[in-house]
Amino acid sequence: MTRIAKPLTRLMAAAGLVLAAGAAGAHADTLADVKAHGTLKCGVNQGLSGFSAPDDKGQWSGFDVDICKAVAAATLGDAAKVTYVPLSAEARFPALAKGEIDVLSRNSTWTMQRETGQKLLFPAVAYYDGQGFMVPASRNLTSGLELSGSKVCTQAGTTSALNAKDYFAQNNMTLELVELPSVDEVAKAYEDGRCNAVTTDVSQLYALRQKLAKPADHIVLPDVISKEPLGPVVRQGDDVWFNIVKWSVFALVNAEELGISTETLAQAASSSKPDVKRFMGTDGTFGPDLGLSKDWAVAIVKAVGNYGDVFERNVGARSKLAIPRGINQLWSAGGILYAPPIR
């Protein structure tokens, strides 16, 4: 009994050490890493107009880039402290899982499989989108239901291919799907006539159209065939970081609802309204409770404005894309954009 018990005890002790090591390895402190490095490593699209694209000087801008800046402003107090990591659709989630980036902000759709199968988390929806189709205006089409027999280009490694197959099958239409590695290759194949339609998120269709030689010769059909809630992504296992990214997005929405922008910050600082005081950090300990400064939300607004500013500047009325705000309006203005209160 003794001879068996001792090895068994040692084996159990060793197993306990392995489990403890595993638990320690599973623990992550992304905020501490970001502060130690002095920069936020943010994964972005390799080049998508309105969402994330570098200019000729290498300066990044776009809707998703502003999300990166918001998180950097909240955590480091400086929106310029971001290292942008351009990633393909296929490389984006593995890069996040391996710790090559701290957060992914790359027009990514929140799905159950991506959370349960790839051990990722989507803290919030930053942009409500849906998949659609773009075709040459010369085809004289008015609906996606007229696309049977079309050669349709889309980007590999996205939900777009699966959605297109479902849509065509459900409507008893024939489909020839052409999957390509990058957005640029999709645009080129479409313009070269290798396909006579493109399918992806509607927002991305507006961006793709701008890449074409004659954007006005192409139309985005009115059909929306899927739900595509887009937002930033983080790894599982770090609740603090999950909450920081989540509330950075919510701060943008709450700022717009409260009428707080870069132009009204001074006025907001002297406001006696309880919800404004909580946002500004003059009432409560909401920032410190997240490991941030009391004025974390103010830093976000100083850096990028509120949600309406981010939308209109990058993809809305003040941009080349001119995408109607639609359901991305605040809930109080007829849209579905809604953020929990800071209280």
Short mmCIF file of N, CA and C in Angstrom, two decimals, residues 124-247:
data_model
loop_
_atom_site.label_atom_id
_atom_site.label_comp_id
_atom_site.label_asym_id
_atom_site.label_seq_id
_atom_site.Cartn_x
_atom_site.Cartn_y
_atom_site.Cartn_z
N ALA A 124 -18.41 44.55 -27.82
CA ALA A 124 -19.54 45.41 -28.16
C ALA A 124 -19.69 45.49 -29.67
N VAL A 125 -20.88 45.86 -30.11
CA VAL A 125 -21.10 46.13 -31.53
C VAL A 125 -20.79 47.60 -31.78
N ALA A 126 -19.86 47.85 -32.66
CA ALA A 126 -19.50 49.23 -33.00
C ALA A 126 -20.22 49.71 -34.26
N TYR A 127 -20.64 48.76 -35.10
CA TYR A 127 -21.27 49.13 -36.37
C TYR A 127 -22.22 48.00 -36.78
N TYR A 128 -23.50 48.32 -36.91
CA TYR A 128 -24.49 47.33 -37.34
C TYR A 128 -24.54 47.33 -38.87
N ASP A 129 -24.21 46.17 -39.44
CA ASP A 129 -24.11 46.07 -40.89
C ASP A 129 -24.91 44.87 -41.37
N GLY A 130 -24.90 44.66 -42.67
CA GLY A 130 -25.53 43.50 -43.26
C GLY A 130 -24.91 43.26 -44.62
N GLN A 131 -24.97 42.05 -45.10
CA GLN A 131 -24.34 41.71 -46.37
C GLN A 131 -25.25 42.06 -47.54
N GLY A 132 -24.62 42.57 -48.60
CA GLY A 132 -25.36 42.93 -49.80
C GLY A 132 -24.61 42.60 -51.06
N PHE A 133 -25.03 43.19 -52.17
CA PHE A 133 -24.43 42.93 -53.47
C PHE A 133 -24.17 44.23 -54.22
N MET A 134 -23.07 44.26 -54.95
CA MET A 134 -22.79 45.36 -55.88
C MET A 134 -22.69 44.78 -57.28
N VAL A 135 -23.27 45.47 -58.25
CA VAL A 135 -23.26 45.02 -59.65
C VAL A 135 -23.04 46.22 -60.56
N PRO A 136 -22.61 45.97 -61.80
CA PRO A 136 -22.53 47.06 -62.76
C PRO A 136 -23.94 47.62 -63.03
N ALA A 137 -24.06 48.94 -63.10
CA ALA A 137 -25.36 49.55 -63.37
C ALA A 137 -25.91 49.09 -64.71
N SER A 138 -25.00 48.72 -65.62
CA SER A 138 -25.42 48.30 -66.96
C SER A 138 -26.22 47.00 -66.96
N ARG A 139 -26.16 46.25 -65.87
CA ARG A 139 -26.94 45.01 -65.80
C ARG A 139 -28.43 45.27 -65.56
N ASN A 140 -28.74 46.51 -65.16
CA ASN A 140 -30.14 46.92 -64.95
C ASN A 140 -30.88 46.01 -63.96
N LEU A 141 -30.19 45.68 -62.87
CA LEU A 141 -30.80 44.85 -61.84
C LEU A 141 -31.35 45.74 -60.72
N THR A 142 -32.40 45.28 -60.08
CA THR A 142 -32.97 46.03 -58.97
C THR A 142 -33.03 45.22 -57.68
N SER A 143 -32.68 43.93 -57.75
CA SER A 143 -32.78 43.05 -56.58
C SER A 143 -31.78 41.91 -56.66
N GLY A 144 -31.35 41.44 -55.50
CA GLY A 144 -30.48 40.29 -55.45
C GLY A 144 -31.14 39.03 -55.97
N LEU A 145 -32.45 39.02 -55.98
CA LEU A 145 -33.18 37.85 -56.47
C LEU A 145 -33.05 37.68 -57.98
N GLU A 146 -32.44 38.65 -58.65
CA GLU A 146 -32.21 38.57 -60.09
C GLU A 146 -30.79 38.10 -60.42
N LEU A 147 -30.05 37.65 -59.41
CA LEU A 147 -28.63 37.32 -59.59
C LEU A 147 -28.37 35.86 -59.96
N SER A 148 -29.39 35.05 -60.16
CA SER A 148 -29.18 33.65 -60.49
C SER A 148 -28.29 33.51 -61.72
N GLY A 149 -27.29 32.61 -61.63
CA GLY A 149 -26.36 32.40 -62.72
C GLY A 149 -25.18 33.35 -62.72
N SER A 150 -25.11 34.24 -61.75
CA SER A 150 -24.02 35.22 -61.69
C SER A 150 -22.73 34.61 -61.17
N LYS A 151 -21.63 35.21 -61.59
CA LYS A 151 -20.32 34.90 -61.01
C LYS A 151 -20.07 35.97 -59.95
N VAL A 152 -20.01 35.55 -58.70
CA VAL A 152 -19.95 36.49 -57.60
C VAL A 152 -18.61 36.40 -56.88
N CYS A 153 -17.92 37.53 -56.78
CA CYS A 153 -16.64 37.60 -56.08
C CYS A 153 -16.86 37.95 -54.61
N THR A 154 -16.05 37.34 -53.74
CA THR A 154 -16.06 37.69 -52.33
C THR A 154 -14.70 37.37 -51.74
N GLN A 155 -14.48 37.82 -50.51
CA GLN A 155 -13.17 37.60 -49.87
C GLN A 155 -13.18 36.30 -49.09
N ALA A 156 -12.13 35.52 -49.26
CA ALA A 156 -11.99 34.26 -48.54
C ALA A 156 -11.78 34.52 -47.05
N GLY A 157 -12.19 33.56 -46.22
CA GLY A 157 -11.98 33.67 -44.79
C GLY A 157 -12.97 34.56 -44.08
N THR A 158 -14.10 34.88 -44.73
CA THR A 158 -15.13 35.72 -44.13
C THR A 158 -16.45 34.97 -44.09
N THR A 159 -17.44 35.57 -43.45
CA THR A 159 -18.76 34.97 -43.41
C THR A 159 -19.51 35.19 -44.72
N SER A 160 -19.00 36.04 -45.59
CA SER A 160 -19.72 36.41 -46.81
C SER A 160 -19.97 35.22 -47.73
N ALA A 161 -18.99 34.34 -47.88
CA ALA A 161 -19.15 33.19 -48.77
C ALA A 161 -20.27 32.28 -48.28
N LEU A 162 -20.30 32.00 -46.99
CA LEU A 162 -21.34 31.13 -46.43
C LEU A 162 -22.72 31.75 -46.59
N ASN A 163 -22.82 33.05 -46.32
CA ASN A 163 -24.10 33.74 -46.44
C ASN A 163 -24.60 33.73 -47.88
N ALA A 164 -23.68 33.93 -48.84
CA ALA A 164 -24.07 33.94 -50.25
C ALA A 164 -24.60 32.57 -50.67
N LYS A 165 -23.92 31.51 -50.24
CA LYS A 165 -24.37 30.16 -50.58
C LYS A 165 -25.76 29.89 -50.01
N ASP A 166 -25.97 30.31 -48.78
CA ASP A 166 -27.29 30.12 -48.15
C ASP A 166 -28.36 30.88 -48.91
N TYR A 167 -28.08 32.13 -49.26
CA TYR A 167 -29.07 32.98 -49.93
C TYR A 167 -29.45 32.41 -51.29
N PHE A 168 -28.47 32.00 -52.06
CA PHE A 168 -28.75 31.45 -53.39
C PHE A 168 -29.50 30.12 -53.29
N ALA A 169 -29.11 29.28 -52.33
CA ALA A 169 -29.77 27.99 -52.16
C ALA A 169 -31.22 28.16 -51.71
N GLN A 170 -31.45 29.06 -50.77
CA GLN A 170 -32.80 29.27 -50.26
C GLN A 170 -33.75 29.80 -51.32
N ASN A 171 -33.18 30.51 -52.30
CA ASN A 171 -34.01 31.10 -53.35
C ASN A 171 -33.91 30.35 -54.67
N ASN A 172 -33.38 29.10 -54.60
CA ASN A 172 -33.30 28.23 -55.78
C ASN A 172 -32.61 28.91 -56.97
N MET A 173 -31.50 29.58 -56.65
CA MET A 173 -30.72 30.25 -57.69
C MET A 173 -29.37 29.57 -57.83
N THR A 174 -28.80 29.63 -59.02
CA THR A 174 -27.47 29.06 -59.26
C THR A 174 -26.41 30.12 -58.98
N LEU A 175 -25.28 29.66 -58.49
CA LEU A 175 -24.21 30.57 -58.07
C LEU A 175 -22.86 30.02 -58.45
N GLU A 176 -22.00 30.87 -58.99
CA GLU A 176 -20.58 30.55 -59.17
C GLU A 176 -19.81 31.53 -58.31
N LEU A 177 -19.28 31.02 -57.20
CA LEU A 177 -18.61 31.88 -56.23
C LEU A 177 -17.11 31.91 -56.48
N VAL A 178 -16.54 33.10 -56.54
CA VAL A 178 -15.10 33.29 -56.74
C VAL A 178 -14.54 33.88 -55.45
N GLU A 179 -13.78 33.09 -54.70
CA GLU A 179 -13.23 33.55 -53.43
C GLU A 179 -11.77 33.96 -53.61
N LEU A 180 -11.44 35.16 -53.14
CA LEU A 180 -10.10 35.72 -53.32
C LEU A 180 -9.53 36.17 -51.97
N PRO A 181 -8.21 36.18 -51.85
CA PRO A 181 -7.58 36.42 -50.54
C PRO A 181 -7.77 37.81 -49.94
N SER A 182 -7.84 38.85 -50.78
CA SER A 182 -7.87 40.21 -50.24
C SER A 182 -8.94 41.07 -50.91
N VAL A 183 -9.26 42.17 -50.26
CA VAL A 183 -10.24 43.11 -50.79
C VAL A 183 -9.76 43.68 -52.13
N ASP A 184 -8.47 44.00 -52.22
CA ASP A 184 -7.93 44.55 -53.47
C ASP A 184 -8.08 43.56 -54.62
N GLU A 185 -7.87 42.27 -54.33
CA GLU A 185 -8.00 41.27 -55.38
C GLU A 185 -9.46 41.08 -55.79
N VAL A 186 -10.37 41.23 -54.84
CA VAL A 186 -11.80 41.17 -55.16
C VAL A 186 -12.17 42.31 -56.09
N ALA A 187 -11.72 43.52 -55.75
CA ALA A 187 -12.03 44.70 -56.57
C ALA A 187 -11.46 44.55 -57.97
N LYS A 188 -10.22 44.04 -58.07
CA LYS A 188 -9.57 43.90 -59.38
C LYS A 188 -10.27 42.85 -60.23
N ALA A 189 -10.62 41.73 -59.60
CA ALA A 189 -11.29 40.66 -60.35
C ALA A 189 -12.64 41.14 -60.88
N TYR A 190 -13.35 41.92 -60.07
CA TYR A 190 -14.64 42.46 -60.48
C TYR A 190 -14.48 43.45 -61.63
N GLU A 191 -13.50 44.33 -61.49
CA GLU A 191 -13.29 45.34 -62.54
C GLU A 191 -12.77 44.71 -63.83
N ASP A 192 -12.03 43.61 -63.72
CA ASP A 192 -11.49 42.92 -64.90
C ASP A 192 -12.53 42.02 -65.57
N GLY A 193 -13.71 41.88 -64.93
CA GLY A 193 -14.76 41.07 -65.53
C GLY A 193 -14.71 39.59 -65.19
N ARG A 194 -13.86 39.22 -64.21
CA ARG A 194 -13.81 37.81 -63.80
C ARG A 194 -15.06 37.42 -63.01
N CYS A 195 -15.79 38.41 -62.54
CA CYS A 195 -17.10 38.19 -61.92
C CYS A 195 -17.97 39.39 -62.25
N ASN A 196 -19.27 39.20 -62.20
CA ASN A 196 -20.17 40.30 -62.55
C ASN A 196 -21.01 40.74 -61.36
N ALA A 197 -20.56 40.39 -60.16
CA ALA A 197 -21.18 40.87 -58.92
C ALA A 197 -20.18 40.67 -57.78
N VAL A 198 -20.34 41.47 -56.75
CA VAL A 198 -19.51 41.35 -55.54
C VAL A 198 -20.45 41.27 -54.35
N THR A 199 -20.13 40.41 -53.39
CA THR A 199 -20.91 40.36 -52.16
C THR A 199 -20.01 40.46 -50.95
N THR A 200 -20.39 41.31 -50.03
CA THR A 200 -19.72 41.49 -48.75
C THR A 200 -20.61 42.40 -47.91
N ASP A 201 -20.12 42.85 -46.76
CA ASP A 201 -20.90 43.78 -45.96
C ASP A 201 -21.20 45.03 -46.78
N VAL A 202 -22.38 45.60 -46.58
CA VAL A 202 -22.78 46.77 -47.36
C VAL A 202 -21.78 47.92 -47.19
N SER A 203 -21.30 48.12 -45.97
CA SER A 203 -20.32 49.18 -45.74
C SER A 203 -19.08 48.97 -46.59
N GLN A 204 -18.66 47.71 -46.71
CA GLN A 204 -17.46 47.40 -47.49
C GLN A 204 -17.72 47.56 -48.98
N LEU A 205 -18.96 47.33 -49.40
CA LEU A 205 -19.29 47.54 -50.81
C LEU A 205 -19.11 49.02 -51.19
N TYR A 206 -19.55 49.91 -50.31
CA TYR A 206 -19.36 51.34 -50.57
C TYR A 206 -17.87 51.68 -50.67
N ALA A 207 -17.07 51.05 -49.81
CA ALA A 207 -15.63 51.29 -49.84
C ALA A 207 -15.01 50.71 -51.11
N LEU A 208 -15.43 49.51 -51.49
CA LEU A 208 -14.91 48.88 -52.71
C LEU A 208 -15.25 49.70 -53.95
N ARG A 209 -16.44 50.26 -53.96
CA ARG A 209 -16.86 51.04 -55.12
C ARG A 209 -15.91 52.22 -55.36
N GLN A 210 -15.38 52.78 -54.28
CA GLN A 210 -14.46 53.90 -54.42
C GLN A 210 -13.13 53.49 -55.06
N LYS A 211 -12.82 52.19 -55.03
CA LYS A 211 -11.57 51.71 -55.63
C LYS A 211 -11.67 51.56 -57.15
N LEU A 212 -12.89 51.56 -57.66
CA LEU A 212 -13.09 51.33 -59.09
C LEU A 212 -12.84 52.59 -59.90
N ALA A 213 -12.48 52.40 -61.17
CA ALA A 213 -12.15 53.54 -62.03
C ALA A 213 -13.34 54.49 -62.19
N LYS A 214 -14.54 53.93 -62.30
CA LYS A 214 -15.75 54.74 -62.48
C LYS A 214 -16.81 54.29 -61.46
N PRO A 215 -16.70 54.78 -60.21
CA PRO A 215 -17.62 54.34 -59.16
C PRO A 215 -19.10 54.51 -59.52
N ALA A 216 -19.41 55.56 -60.24
CA ALA A 216 -20.81 55.84 -60.57
C ALA A 216 -21.42 54.80 -61.50
N ASP A 217 -20.57 53.99 -62.14
CA ASP A 217 -21.08 52.96 -63.05
C ASP A 217 -21.49 51.68 -62.32
N HIS A 218 -21.48 51.71 -60.99
CA HIS A 218 -21.79 50.52 -60.20
C HIS A 218 -22.78 50.88 -59.10
N ILE A 219 -23.69 49.97 -58.81
CA ILE A 219 -24.72 50.23 -57.81
C ILE A 219 -24.71 49.16 -56.73
N VAL A 220 -25.07 49.57 -55.53
CA VAL A 220 -25.26 48.64 -54.42
C VAL A 220 -26.76 48.34 -54.37
N LEU A 221 -27.09 47.08 -54.55
CA LEU A 221 -28.50 46.68 -54.55
C LEU A 221 -29.11 46.87 -53.15
N PRO A 222 -30.41 47.06 -53.06
CA PRO A 222 -31.03 47.34 -51.75
C PRO A 222 -31.13 46.14 -50.82
N ASP A 223 -30.95 44.93 -51.34
CA ASP A 223 -31.10 43.74 -50.52
C ASP A 223 -30.04 43.65 -49.42
N VAL A 224 -30.46 43.27 -48.22
CA VAL A 224 -29.56 42.97 -47.12
C VAL A 224 -29.88 41.54 -46.70
N ILE A 225 -28.91 40.63 -46.85
CA ILE A 225 -29.21 39.20 -46.71
C ILE A 225 -28.73 38.59 -45.41
N SER A 226 -28.15 39.39 -44.52
CA SER A 226 -27.63 38.82 -43.28
C SER A 226 -27.52 39.89 -42.21
N LYS A 227 -27.30 39.43 -40.98
CA LYS A 227 -26.95 40.33 -39.88
C LYS A 227 -25.44 40.30 -39.73
N GLU A 228 -24.83 41.46 -39.73
CA GLU A 228 -23.38 41.54 -39.58
C GLU A 228 -23.03 42.57 -38.51
N PRO A 229 -23.14 42.18 -37.24
CA PRO A 229 -22.73 43.08 -36.16
C PRO A 229 -21.20 43.14 -36.08
N LEU A 230 -20.64 44.29 -36.39
CA LEU A 230 -19.19 44.43 -36.44
C LEU A 230 -18.67 45.09 -35.17
N GLY A 231 -17.52 44.64 -34.71
CA GLY A 231 -16.96 45.26 -33.52
C GLY A 231 -15.57 44.77 -33.21
N PRO A 232 -14.95 45.36 -32.19
CA PRO A 232 -13.61 44.93 -31.79
C PRO A 232 -13.65 43.55 -31.16
N VAL A 233 -12.49 42.90 -31.12
CA VAL A 233 -12.40 41.53 -30.62
C VAL A 233 -11.21 41.43 -29.67
N VAL A 234 -11.38 40.64 -28.59
CA VAL A 234 -10.30 40.38 -27.64
C VAL A 234 -10.22 38.89 -27.35
N ARG A 235 -9.18 38.48 -26.67
CA ARG A 235 -9.04 37.08 -26.26
C ARG A 235 -9.90 36.80 -25.03
N GLN A 236 -10.33 35.57 -24.89
CA GLN A 236 -10.99 35.16 -23.66
C GLN A 236 -9.97 35.07 -22.52
N GLY A 237 -10.44 35.20 -21.28
CA GLY A 237 -9.57 35.00 -20.13
C GLY A 237 -9.04 36.26 -19.48
N ASP A 238 -9.50 37.44 -19.95
CA ASP A 238 -9.05 38.70 -19.35
C ASP A 238 -10.25 39.62 -19.24
N ASP A 239 -11.01 39.46 -18.14
CA ASP A 239 -12.24 40.22 -17.97
C ASP A 239 -12.02 41.72 -17.89
N VAL A 240 -10.92 42.13 -17.28
CA VAL A 240 -10.64 43.56 -17.15
C VAL A 240 -10.46 44.19 -18.53
N TRP A 241 -9.67 43.55 -19.37
CA TRP A 241 -9.43 44.08 -20.71
C TRP A 241 -10.70 44.05 -21.55
N PHE A 242 -11.47 42.99 -21.42
CA PHE A 242 -12.76 42.88 -22.09
C PHE A 242 -13.65 44.08 -21.74
N ASN A 243 -13.71 44.42 -20.45
CA ASN A 243 -14.53 45.54 -20.00
C ASN A 243 -13.99 46.88 -20.48
N ILE A 244 -12.69 47.02 -20.53
CA ILE A 244 -12.11 48.28 -20.99
C ILE A 244 -12.46 48.55 -22.45
N VAL A 245 -12.30 47.54 -23.29
CA VAL A 245 -12.63 47.72 -24.71
C VAL A 245 -14.13 47.95 -24.88
N LYS A 246 -14.94 47.19 -24.13
CA LYS A 246 -16.39 47.34 -24.20
C LYS A 246 -16.82 48.76 -23.84
N TRP A 247 -16.33 49.25 -22.72
CA TRP A 247 -16.77 50.56 -22.26
C TRP A 247 -16.14 51.70 -23.05
#
